[in-house]
Structure formats: C-alpha cells, structure tokens
CSV table of C-alpha atoms in Angstrom, one decimal:
chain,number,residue,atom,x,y,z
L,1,UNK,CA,85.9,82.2,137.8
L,2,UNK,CA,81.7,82.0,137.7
L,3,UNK,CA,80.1,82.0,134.2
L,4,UNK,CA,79.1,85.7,135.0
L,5,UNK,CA,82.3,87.1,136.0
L,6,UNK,CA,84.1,85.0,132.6
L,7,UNK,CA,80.9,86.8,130.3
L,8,UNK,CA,82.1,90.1,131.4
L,9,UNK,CA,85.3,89.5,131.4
L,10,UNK,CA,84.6,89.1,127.7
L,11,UNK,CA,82.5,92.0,127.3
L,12,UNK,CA,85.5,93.9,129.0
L,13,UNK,CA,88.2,92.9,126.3
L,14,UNK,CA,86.0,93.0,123.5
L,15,UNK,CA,85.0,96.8,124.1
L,16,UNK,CA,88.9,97.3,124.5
L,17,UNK,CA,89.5,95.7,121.7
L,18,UNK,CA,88.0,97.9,119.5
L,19,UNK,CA,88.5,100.7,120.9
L,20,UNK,CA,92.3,99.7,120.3
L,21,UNK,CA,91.1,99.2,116.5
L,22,UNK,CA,89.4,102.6,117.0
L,23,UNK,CA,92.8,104.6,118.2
L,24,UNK,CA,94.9,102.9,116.3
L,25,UNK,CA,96.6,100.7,119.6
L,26,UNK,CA,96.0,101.8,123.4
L,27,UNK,CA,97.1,104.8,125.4
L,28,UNK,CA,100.7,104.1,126.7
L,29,UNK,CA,101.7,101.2,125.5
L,30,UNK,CA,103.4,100.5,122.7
L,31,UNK,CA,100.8,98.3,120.6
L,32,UNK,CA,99.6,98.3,116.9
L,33,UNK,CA,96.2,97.2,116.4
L,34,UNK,CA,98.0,94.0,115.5
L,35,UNK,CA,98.7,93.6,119.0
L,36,UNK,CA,95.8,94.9,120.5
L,37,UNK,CA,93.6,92.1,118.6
L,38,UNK,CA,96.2,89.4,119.5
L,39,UNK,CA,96.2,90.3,123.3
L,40,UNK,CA,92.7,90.4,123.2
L,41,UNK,CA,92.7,86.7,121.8
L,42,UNK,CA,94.7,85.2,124.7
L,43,UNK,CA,92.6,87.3,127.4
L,44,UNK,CA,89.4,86.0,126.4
L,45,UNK,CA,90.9,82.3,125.8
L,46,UNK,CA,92.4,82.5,129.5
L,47,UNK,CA,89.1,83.9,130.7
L,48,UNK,CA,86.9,81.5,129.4
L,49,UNK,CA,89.0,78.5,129.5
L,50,UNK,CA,88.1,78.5,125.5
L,51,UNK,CA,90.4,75.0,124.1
L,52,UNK,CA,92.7,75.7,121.7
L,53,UNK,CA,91.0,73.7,119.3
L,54,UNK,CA,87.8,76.1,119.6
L,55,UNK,CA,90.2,78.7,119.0
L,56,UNK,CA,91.5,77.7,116.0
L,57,UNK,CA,87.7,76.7,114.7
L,58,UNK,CA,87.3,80.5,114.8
L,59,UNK,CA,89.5,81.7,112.7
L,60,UNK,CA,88.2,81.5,109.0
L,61,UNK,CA,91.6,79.5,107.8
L,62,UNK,CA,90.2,79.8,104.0
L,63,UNK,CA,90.4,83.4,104.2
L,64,UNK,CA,94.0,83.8,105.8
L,65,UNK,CA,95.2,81.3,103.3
L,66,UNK,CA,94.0,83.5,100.4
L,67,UNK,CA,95.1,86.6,102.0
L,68,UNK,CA,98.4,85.0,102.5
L,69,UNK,CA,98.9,84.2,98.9
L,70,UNK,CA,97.9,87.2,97.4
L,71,UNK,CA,100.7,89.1,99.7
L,72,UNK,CA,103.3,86.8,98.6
L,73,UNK,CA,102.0,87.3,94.6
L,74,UNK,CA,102.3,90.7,95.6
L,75,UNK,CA,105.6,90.6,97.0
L,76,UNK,CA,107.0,88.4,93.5
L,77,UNK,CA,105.5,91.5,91.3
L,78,UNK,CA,107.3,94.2,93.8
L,79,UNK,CA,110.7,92.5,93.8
L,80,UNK,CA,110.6,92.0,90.2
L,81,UNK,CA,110.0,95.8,90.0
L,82,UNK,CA,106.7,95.9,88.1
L,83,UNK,CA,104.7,98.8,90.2
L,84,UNK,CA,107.9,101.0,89.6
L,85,UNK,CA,108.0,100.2,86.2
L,86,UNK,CA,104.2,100.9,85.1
L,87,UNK,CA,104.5,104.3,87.2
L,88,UNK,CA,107.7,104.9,85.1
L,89,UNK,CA,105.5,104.1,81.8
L,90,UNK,CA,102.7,105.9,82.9
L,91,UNK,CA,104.8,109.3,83.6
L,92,UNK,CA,106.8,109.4,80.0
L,93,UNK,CA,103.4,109.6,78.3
L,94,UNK,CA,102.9,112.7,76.4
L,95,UNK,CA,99.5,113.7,78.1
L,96,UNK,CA,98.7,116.8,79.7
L,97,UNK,CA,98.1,117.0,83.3
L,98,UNK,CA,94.6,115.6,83.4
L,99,UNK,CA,95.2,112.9,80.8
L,100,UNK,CA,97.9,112.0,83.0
L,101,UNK,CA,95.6,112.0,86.1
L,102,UNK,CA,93.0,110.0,84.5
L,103,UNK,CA,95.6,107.5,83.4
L,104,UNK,CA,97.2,107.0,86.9
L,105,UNK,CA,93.4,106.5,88.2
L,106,UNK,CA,92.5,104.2,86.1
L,107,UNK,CA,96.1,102.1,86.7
L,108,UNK,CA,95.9,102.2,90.4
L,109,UNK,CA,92.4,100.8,90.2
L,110,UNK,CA,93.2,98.6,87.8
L,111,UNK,CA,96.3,96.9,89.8
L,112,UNK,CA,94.5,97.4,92.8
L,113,UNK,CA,91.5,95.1,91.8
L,114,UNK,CA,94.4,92.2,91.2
L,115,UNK,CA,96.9,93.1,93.6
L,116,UNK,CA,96.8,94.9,97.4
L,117,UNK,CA,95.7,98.3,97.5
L,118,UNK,CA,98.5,98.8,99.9
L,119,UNK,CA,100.9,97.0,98.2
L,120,UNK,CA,100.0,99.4,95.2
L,121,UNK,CA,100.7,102.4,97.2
L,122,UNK,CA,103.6,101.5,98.7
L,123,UNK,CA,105.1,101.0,95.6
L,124,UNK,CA,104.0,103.5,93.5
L,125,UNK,CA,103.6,106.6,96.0
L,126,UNK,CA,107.7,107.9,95.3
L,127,UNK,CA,107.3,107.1,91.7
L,128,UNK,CA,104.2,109.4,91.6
L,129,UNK,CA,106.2,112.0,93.5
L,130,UNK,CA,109.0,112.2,91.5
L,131,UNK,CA,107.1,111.9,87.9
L,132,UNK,CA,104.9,115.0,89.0
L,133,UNK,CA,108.2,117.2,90.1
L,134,UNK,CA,109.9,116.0,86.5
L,135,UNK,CA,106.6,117.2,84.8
L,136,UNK,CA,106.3,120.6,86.8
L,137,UNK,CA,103.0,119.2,88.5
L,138,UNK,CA,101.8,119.3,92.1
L,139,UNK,CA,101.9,116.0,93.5
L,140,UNK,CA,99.1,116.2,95.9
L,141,UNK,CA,96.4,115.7,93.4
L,142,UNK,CA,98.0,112.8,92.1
L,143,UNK,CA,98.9,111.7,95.6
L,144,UNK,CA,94.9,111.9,95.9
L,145,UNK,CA,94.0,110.1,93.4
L,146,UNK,CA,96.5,107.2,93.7
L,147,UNK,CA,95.0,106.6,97.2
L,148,UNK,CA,91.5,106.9,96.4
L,149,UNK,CA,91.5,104.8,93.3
L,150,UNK,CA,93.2,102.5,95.0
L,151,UNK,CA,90.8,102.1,97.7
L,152,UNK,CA,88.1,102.4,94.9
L,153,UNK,CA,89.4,100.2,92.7
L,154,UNK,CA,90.3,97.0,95.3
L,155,UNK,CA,86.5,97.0,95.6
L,156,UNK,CA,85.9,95.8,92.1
L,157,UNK,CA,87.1,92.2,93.1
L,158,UNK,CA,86.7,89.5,96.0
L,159,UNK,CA,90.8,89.4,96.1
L,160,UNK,CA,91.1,93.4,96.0
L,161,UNK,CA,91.7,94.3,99.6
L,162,UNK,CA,91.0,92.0,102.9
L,163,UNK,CA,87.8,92.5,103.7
L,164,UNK,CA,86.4,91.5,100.6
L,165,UNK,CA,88.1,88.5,100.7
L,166,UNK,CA,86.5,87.6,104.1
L,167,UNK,CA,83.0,88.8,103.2
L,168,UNK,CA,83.8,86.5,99.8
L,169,UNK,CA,85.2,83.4,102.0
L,170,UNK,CA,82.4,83.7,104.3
L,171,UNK,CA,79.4,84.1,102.2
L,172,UNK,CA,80.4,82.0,99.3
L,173,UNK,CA,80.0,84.8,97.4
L,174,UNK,CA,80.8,83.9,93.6
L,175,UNK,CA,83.7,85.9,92.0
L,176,UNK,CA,82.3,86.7,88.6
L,177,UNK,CA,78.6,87.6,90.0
L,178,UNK,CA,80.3,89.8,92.6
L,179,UNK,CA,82.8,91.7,90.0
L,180,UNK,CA,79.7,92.0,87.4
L,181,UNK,CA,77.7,93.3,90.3
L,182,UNK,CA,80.7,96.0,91.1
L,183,UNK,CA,82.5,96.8,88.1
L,184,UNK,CA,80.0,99.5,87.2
L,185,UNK,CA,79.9,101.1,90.9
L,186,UNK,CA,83.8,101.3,90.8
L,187,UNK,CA,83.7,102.3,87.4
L,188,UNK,CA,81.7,105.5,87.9
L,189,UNK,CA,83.5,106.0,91.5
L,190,UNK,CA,86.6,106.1,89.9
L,191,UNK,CA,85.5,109.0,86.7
L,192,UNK,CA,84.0,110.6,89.7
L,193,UNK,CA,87.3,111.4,91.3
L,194,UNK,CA,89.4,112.1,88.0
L,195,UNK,CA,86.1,114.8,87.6
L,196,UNK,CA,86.3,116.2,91.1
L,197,UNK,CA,90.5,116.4,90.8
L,198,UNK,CA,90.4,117.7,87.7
L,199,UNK,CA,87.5,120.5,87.7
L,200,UNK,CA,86.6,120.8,91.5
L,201,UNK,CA,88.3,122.4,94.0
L,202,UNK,CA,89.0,119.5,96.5
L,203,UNK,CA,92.8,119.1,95.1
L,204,UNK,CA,93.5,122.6,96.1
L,205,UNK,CA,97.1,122.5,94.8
L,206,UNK,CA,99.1,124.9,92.2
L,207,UNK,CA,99.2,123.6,89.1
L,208,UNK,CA,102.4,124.8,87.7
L,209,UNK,CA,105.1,124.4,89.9
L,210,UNK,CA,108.5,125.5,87.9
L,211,UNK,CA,110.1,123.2,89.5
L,212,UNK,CA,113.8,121.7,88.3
L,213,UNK,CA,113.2,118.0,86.6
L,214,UNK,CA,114.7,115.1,88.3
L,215,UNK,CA,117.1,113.1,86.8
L,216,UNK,CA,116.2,109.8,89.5
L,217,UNK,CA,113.0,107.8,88.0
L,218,UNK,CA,113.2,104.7,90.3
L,219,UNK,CA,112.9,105.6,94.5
L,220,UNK,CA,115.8,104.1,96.1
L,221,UNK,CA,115.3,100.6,97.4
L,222,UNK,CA,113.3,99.8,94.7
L,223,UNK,CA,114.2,96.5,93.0
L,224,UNK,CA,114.7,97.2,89.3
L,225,UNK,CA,112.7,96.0,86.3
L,226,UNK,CA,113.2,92.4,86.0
L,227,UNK,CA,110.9,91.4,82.8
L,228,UNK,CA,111.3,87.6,83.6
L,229,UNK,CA,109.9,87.7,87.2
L,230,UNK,CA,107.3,90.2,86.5
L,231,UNK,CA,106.2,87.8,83.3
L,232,UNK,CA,106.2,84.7,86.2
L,233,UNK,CA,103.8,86.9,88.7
L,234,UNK,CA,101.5,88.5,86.3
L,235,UNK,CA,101.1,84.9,84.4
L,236,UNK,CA,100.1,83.2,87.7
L,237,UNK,CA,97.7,86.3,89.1
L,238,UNK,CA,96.3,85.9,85.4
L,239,UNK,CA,95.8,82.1,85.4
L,240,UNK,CA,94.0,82.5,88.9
L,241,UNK,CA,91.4,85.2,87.6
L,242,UNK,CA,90.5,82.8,85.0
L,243,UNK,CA,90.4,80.0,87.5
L,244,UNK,CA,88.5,82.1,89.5
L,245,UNK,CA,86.0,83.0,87.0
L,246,UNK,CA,85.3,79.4,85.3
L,247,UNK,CA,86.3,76.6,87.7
L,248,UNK,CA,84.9,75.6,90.8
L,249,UNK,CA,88.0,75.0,92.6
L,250,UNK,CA,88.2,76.4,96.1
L,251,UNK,CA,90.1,80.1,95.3
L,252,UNK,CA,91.9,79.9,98.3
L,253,UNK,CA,93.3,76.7,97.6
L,254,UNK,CA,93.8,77.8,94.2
L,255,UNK,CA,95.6,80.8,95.2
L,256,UNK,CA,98.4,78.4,98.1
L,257,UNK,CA,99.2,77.1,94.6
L,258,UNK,CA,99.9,80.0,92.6
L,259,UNK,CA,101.5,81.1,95.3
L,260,UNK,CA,104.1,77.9,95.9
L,261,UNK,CA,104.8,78.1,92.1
L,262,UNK,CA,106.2,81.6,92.5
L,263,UNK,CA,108.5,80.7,95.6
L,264,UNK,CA,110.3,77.8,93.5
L,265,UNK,CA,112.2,80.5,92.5
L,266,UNK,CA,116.1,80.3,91.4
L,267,UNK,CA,116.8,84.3,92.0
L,268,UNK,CA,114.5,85.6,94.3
L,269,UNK,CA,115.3,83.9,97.9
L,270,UNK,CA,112.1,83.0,99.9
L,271,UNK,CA,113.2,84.7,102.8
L,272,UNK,CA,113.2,87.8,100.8
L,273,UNK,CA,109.5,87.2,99.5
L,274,UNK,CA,108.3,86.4,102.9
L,275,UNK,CA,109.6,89.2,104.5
L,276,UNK,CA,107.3,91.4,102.2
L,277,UNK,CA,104.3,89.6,103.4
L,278,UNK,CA,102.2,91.8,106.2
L,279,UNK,CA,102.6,89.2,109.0
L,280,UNK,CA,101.2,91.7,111.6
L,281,UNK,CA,98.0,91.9,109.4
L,282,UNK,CA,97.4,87.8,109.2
L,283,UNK,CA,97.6,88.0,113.0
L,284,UNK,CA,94.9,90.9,113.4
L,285,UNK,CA,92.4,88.8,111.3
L,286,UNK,CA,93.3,85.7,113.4
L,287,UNK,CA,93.1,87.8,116.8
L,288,UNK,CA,90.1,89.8,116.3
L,289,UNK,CA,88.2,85.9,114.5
L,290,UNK,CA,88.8,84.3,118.6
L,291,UNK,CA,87.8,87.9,120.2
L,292,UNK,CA,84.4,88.3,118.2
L,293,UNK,CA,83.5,84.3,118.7
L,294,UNK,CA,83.8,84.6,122.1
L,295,UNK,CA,82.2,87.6,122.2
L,296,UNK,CA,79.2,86.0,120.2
L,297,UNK,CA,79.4,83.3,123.1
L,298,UNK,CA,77.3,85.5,125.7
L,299,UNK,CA,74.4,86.1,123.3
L,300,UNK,CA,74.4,89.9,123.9
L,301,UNK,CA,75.4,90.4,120.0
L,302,UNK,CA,71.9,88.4,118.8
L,303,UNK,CA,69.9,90.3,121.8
L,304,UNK,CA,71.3,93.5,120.3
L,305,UNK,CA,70.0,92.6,116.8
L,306,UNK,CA,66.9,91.2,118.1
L,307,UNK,CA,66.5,94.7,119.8
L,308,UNK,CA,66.8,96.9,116.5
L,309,UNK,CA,64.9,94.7,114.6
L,310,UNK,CA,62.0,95.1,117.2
L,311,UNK,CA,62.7,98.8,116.5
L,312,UNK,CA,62.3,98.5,112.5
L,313,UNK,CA,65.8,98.8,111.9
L,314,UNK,CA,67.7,95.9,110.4
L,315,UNK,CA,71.4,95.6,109.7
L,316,UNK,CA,70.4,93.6,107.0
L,317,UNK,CA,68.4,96.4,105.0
L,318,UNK,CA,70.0,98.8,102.6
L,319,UNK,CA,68.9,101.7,104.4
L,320,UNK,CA,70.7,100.8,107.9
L,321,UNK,CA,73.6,98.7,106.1
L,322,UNK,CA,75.3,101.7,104.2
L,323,UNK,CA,75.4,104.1,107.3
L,324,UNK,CA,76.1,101.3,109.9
L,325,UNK,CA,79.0,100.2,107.2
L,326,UNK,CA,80.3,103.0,106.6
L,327,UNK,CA,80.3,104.8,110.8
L,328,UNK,CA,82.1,101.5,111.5
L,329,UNK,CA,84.2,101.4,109.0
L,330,UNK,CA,85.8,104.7,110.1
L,331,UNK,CA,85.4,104.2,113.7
L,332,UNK,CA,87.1,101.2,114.3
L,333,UNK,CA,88.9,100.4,110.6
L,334,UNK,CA,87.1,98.6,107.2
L,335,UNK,CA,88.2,95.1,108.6
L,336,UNK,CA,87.0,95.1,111.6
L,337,UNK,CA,83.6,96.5,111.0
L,338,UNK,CA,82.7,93.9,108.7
L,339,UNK,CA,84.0,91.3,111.0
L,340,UNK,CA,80.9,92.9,113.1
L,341,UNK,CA,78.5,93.4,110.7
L,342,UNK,CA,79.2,89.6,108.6
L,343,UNK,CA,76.9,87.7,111.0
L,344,UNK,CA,74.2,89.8,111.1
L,345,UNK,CA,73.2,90.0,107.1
L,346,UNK,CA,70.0,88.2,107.3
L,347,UNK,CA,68.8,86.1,104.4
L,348,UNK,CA,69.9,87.6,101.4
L,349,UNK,CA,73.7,87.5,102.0
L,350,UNK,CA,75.0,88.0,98.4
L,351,UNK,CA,73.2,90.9,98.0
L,352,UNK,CA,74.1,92.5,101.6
L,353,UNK,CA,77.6,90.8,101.0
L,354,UNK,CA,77.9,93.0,97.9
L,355,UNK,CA,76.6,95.7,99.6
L,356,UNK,CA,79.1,95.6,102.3
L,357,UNK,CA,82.5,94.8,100.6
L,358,UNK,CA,81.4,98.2,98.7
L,359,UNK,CA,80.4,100.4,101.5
L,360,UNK,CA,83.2,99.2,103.5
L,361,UNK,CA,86.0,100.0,100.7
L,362,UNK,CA,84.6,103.7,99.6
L,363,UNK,CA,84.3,104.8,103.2
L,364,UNK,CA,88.0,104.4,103.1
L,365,UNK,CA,88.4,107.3,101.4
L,366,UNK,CA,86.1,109.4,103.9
L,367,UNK,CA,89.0,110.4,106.2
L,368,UNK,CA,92.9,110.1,106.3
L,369,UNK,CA,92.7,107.6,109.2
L,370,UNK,CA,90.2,105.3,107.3
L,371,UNK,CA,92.5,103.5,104.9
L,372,UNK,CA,96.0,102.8,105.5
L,373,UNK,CA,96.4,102.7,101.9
L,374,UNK,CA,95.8,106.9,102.9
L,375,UNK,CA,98.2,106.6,105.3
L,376,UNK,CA,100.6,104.9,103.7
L,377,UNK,CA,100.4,107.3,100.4
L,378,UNK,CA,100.6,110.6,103.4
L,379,UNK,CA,103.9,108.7,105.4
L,380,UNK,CA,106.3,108.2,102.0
L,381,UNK,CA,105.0,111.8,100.0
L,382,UNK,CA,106.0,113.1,103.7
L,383,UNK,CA,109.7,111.8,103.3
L,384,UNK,CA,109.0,112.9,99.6
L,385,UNK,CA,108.9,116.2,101.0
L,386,UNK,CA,105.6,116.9,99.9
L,387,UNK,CA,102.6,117.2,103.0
L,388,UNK,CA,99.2,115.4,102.4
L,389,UNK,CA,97.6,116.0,105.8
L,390,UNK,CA,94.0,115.4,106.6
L,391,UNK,CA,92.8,118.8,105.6
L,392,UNK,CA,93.8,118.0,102.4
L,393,UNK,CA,92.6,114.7,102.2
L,394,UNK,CA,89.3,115.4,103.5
L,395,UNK,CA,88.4,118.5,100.2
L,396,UNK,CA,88.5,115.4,98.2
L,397,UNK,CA,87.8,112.7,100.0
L,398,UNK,CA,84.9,113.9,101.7
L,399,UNK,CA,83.0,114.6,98.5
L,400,UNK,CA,84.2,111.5,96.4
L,401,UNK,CA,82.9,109.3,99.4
L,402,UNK,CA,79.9,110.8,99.7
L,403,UNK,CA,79.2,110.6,96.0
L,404,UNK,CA,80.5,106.9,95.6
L,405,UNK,CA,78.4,106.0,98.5
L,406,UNK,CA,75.3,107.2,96.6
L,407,UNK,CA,76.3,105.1,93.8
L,408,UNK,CA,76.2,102.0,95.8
L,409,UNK,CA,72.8,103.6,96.7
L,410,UNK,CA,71.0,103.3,93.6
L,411,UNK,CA,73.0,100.3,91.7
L,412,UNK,CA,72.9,97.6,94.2
C-alpha cells in the first residue's frame, strides 16, 4: 500500500471513528464505542504498518494507570456499601424537600470530586428513588440533581472524572493550583442548580406525591454497610489527596499504590473488585490514544490549525475554546473531544487545561446523551419505575449548562 493510499486509509477510520463516538457504536453492528475505538486502533496499525512499540508509545500509560486505580478505589467503597449508606443518611434527615435537595447536591459533588461520577450514580440512583417515594417526593428533581452535580462536581478535581485526569496527566497540570482554580466555578455551578430545581420550572415534577412509604432502604444487590472496608477505602482516597496536594510524587504512581493496598484484602476477593472496574472504558482511552496518533501522522490536524489561526481563530483562546469544547463535547462524547482539542492549546496550557477540563465536564449536563453519568441515572430510575427522558433532562439541563458555562466565562 503507497504512502497516499495508507494516509487516507487513516483519514477513513479516523472520521469513522468518531462518528462511532458520535452515535454511540455504528449502524448494524453490534459495537459500543469501546469497540468502535478499539477496531479503529488495529485498522490504522494494519494500514500503516505502525510497530507495536509505536503503538504502545501512544497511549498515555500514566493516565490509564491512574484511571485504573481510582475504579478499583471506587469499587472497595461500593462493595463495602458506602454510596448506599450516605444516601441512606442523607434521606432520614429531617429537612424539608429543598434542604434535602441541597444536601444530596452538595454530596454527589462532593463524592464525585474523590470518586467517579459514574460510580456515584450507579450507586446512589435507587437509593435516591426510593428515599424520595418514602418521603412523598418526586424523584425526578432529585434524579436531576444527582446527575448534574455529579457531572458538576467531578470537575472540581484532576481525579474527578476521565478527562480531567488526561488533561492533568498530559499537561502536568498541578493538583492543588487546578482545584483552587475550580473550586469556586463548581461551587457556584452546583447553588446554581439547587436554585434552578428548587424555584425554576426546569424540574417540572409534582411535588407531593401521596405516595405509600417503602419499607426497603438498600436497592437489591447492593452490598451492605461494612464500616471496616469503607474506613480502609476512604483512609487510602484520603491519604492520596494529601499526597497529591503536598508531595511531588508522580499521582499515578501514587494512586497503583493505594490501590494494591486495598486488594490485599482478607474478605473482599480480587476477582470481585476487578470485575467492578470499567474495563471497556480503559480500552476506549487506549484505542482512540493509537487512532488520534496516527491520525496526527499525516499532518492534516496541524494544517487544520494553521488554517484557523490564519483566520483569527485559535483553539487556544477563551473565546473559540469554550464553544469548540463544549460542540465536541456533545457531538462526539467529553473524552473524546479533549483527546482532539489537548494538542492544540498553544502556550499557556494550564490555563487552557483548566479551561477545558471545565468546559468539557458542564457540557455534560447540556443533553441526556452527553454524560453517561445522565444515562446511567435515566437507565436504573427507568427500572425504578420512574421516566427521566431527555425532555425532561433538557428543562434543566439546558439552563444549568448554559449558566455554568458563563461562569467558566468570567472566572477563568
């Protein structure tokens, strides 16, 4: 195959690619995006004749490694049933309902800025469900909230949600300059959505429901409180922050080690812990890391930047970083679209790094299909039986976007 034919080959699967990351997998077959990014690594390495070696030099191991050891972190604090027990906590407190809204924002950010945003909505979406209907509450505005504090929240931190641990990994971005630089955009993002649940009209949903209390207050499958194992996780995710923070040892490393502590475990098996880690997600970052270096192999990414910036607009600049963020973000997935944008930040990168783990995680919240944090909250209240569909995701998330957006606008 000539040089020509292999550089549009490349072209070929790389515009595939994302459109795959665009519709979610491709028209009939049965791929993920998981599999779409993976496929698209071993065409472009057959194409190209690209050494396995080279392959492997593409793929940002320190990211992987930290994203790794968070999930299995996050799988010691699920099995030992702490996201189930803190919902629990949270919906026995006398407030009224939008004390007990505020309170469930400000947890799911909270735990989301530590642990996976996914992770937190996995676990505490049937809680959430079931403390509303005990309460006489609808669910959906809580539902809300819980997915859009999540998203909102993982932003505070450079281990909150993938791509800010790649834009962190990447640019040597440093943790506590990055949180001190986000705090107060998350911060105000996340009253912002308590005010627009609780006095606008983008919940939508009746507030008294009447509705018979439920005597079941832990979903089954759920692992039940286990105070030892949730003291061994939270002391480890505790001792990293602070490593984080004040050392400057490498936070992936850091993180494998924390992690290897928590699997010498005498009661929860390894296998069990390791199944809970998101395996297909690992492999999209390590797919779509050999698609987008051979793609920046035939030059036409740096012609395409040279070409805007002859045209005044720079993917660098605030101005055409916060729209390019966030159309990418929710055309082809958060991840993705800072895989795009990273090389192309110019020479300022902790301030356009900042910029771009921010933009990337509130335009989450723009549309249903933005986040699977959404989607995962909309699939579990579904066999909850209680519909969040994107009409009723969009009267708030629309608006809470938009507004955290402009926060990012005039803070950073």
């Amino acid at each position: 195959m000539s040089d020509l034919s292999a550089r549009w080959g490349v072209v070929a699967v790389f515009a595939v690619v994302y459109l795959g990351m665009f519709l979610g997998g491709l028209p009939r077959l049965r791929l993920d995006r998981s599999g779409v990014a993976v496929l698209g690594a071993i065409a472009v390495i057959a194409l190209t004749g690209m050494p396995l070696e080279d392959a492997a030099r593409a793929v940002d191991l320190p990211t992987i490694v930290l994203l790794f050891a968070f999930m299995v972190i996050s799988a010691q604090m699920r099995m030992g049933g702490f996201y189930a027990e803190v919902t629990r906590l949270v919906g026995v407190l006398p407030l009224s309902r939008g004390g007990l809204l505020a309170v469930l924002i400000g947890v799911a950010g909270a735990l989301s800025a530590v642990f996976s945003n996914d992770i937190i909505c996995l676990a505490m979406t049937p809680m959430v469900v079931r403390l509303c209907l005990r309460r006489g509450f609808d669910p959906v505005p809580f539902l809300l909230g819980l997915c859009c504090a999540a998203n909102i929240g993982s932003a505070a931190t450079l281990i909150g949600n993938p791509q800010n641990m790649l834009i962190g990994s990447v640019l040597q971005l440093p943790f506590g300059g990055y949180a001190r630089a986000a705090l107060l955009p998350v911060g105000i993002s996340l009253l912002l959505l308590w005010l627009w649940l609780v006095a606008g009209p983008g919940a939508g949903g009746r507030r008294d429901l009447a509705l018979a209390p439920s005597e079941e207050t832990t979903p089954s499958g759920d692992p039940a409180f286990d105070r030892w194992q949730t003291l061994k996780g939270l002391t480890v995710a505790l001792v990293l922050m602070a490593v984080f923070l004040f050392s400057g040892w490498d936070r992936d490393v850091a993180a494998l080690v924390g992690a290897g502590v928590l699997l010498l475990s005498r009661r929860l098996h390894s296998a069990d812990v390791m199944g809970l880690v998101d395996w297909p997600l690992l492999l999209l970052f390590v797919g779509l890391f050999v698609v987008n270096h051979a793609f920046a192999q035939t030059g036409l990414a740096a012609q395409a930047v040279t070409w805007l910036a002859a045209h005044d607009i720079r993917v660098s600049d605030p101005g055409s970083l916060l729209p390019a963020g966030t159309l990418l973000s929710n055309l082809v997935s958060n991840v993705p679209a800072v895989m795009l944008l990273l090389p192309h930040l110019g020479l300022d990168p902790v301030r356009a790094g900042t910029q771009l783990a921010l933009v990337s995680t509130f335009a989450g919240n723009l549309l249903l299909v933005g986040s699977i944090a959404n989607l995962i909250v909309s699939d579990l209240a579904a066999k909850e039986g209680v519909r969040l569909d994107w009409r009723l995701h969009a009267r708030t998330g629309i608006p809470v976007t938009l507004a955290s957006l402009a926060v990012v606008w005039l803070l950073v």
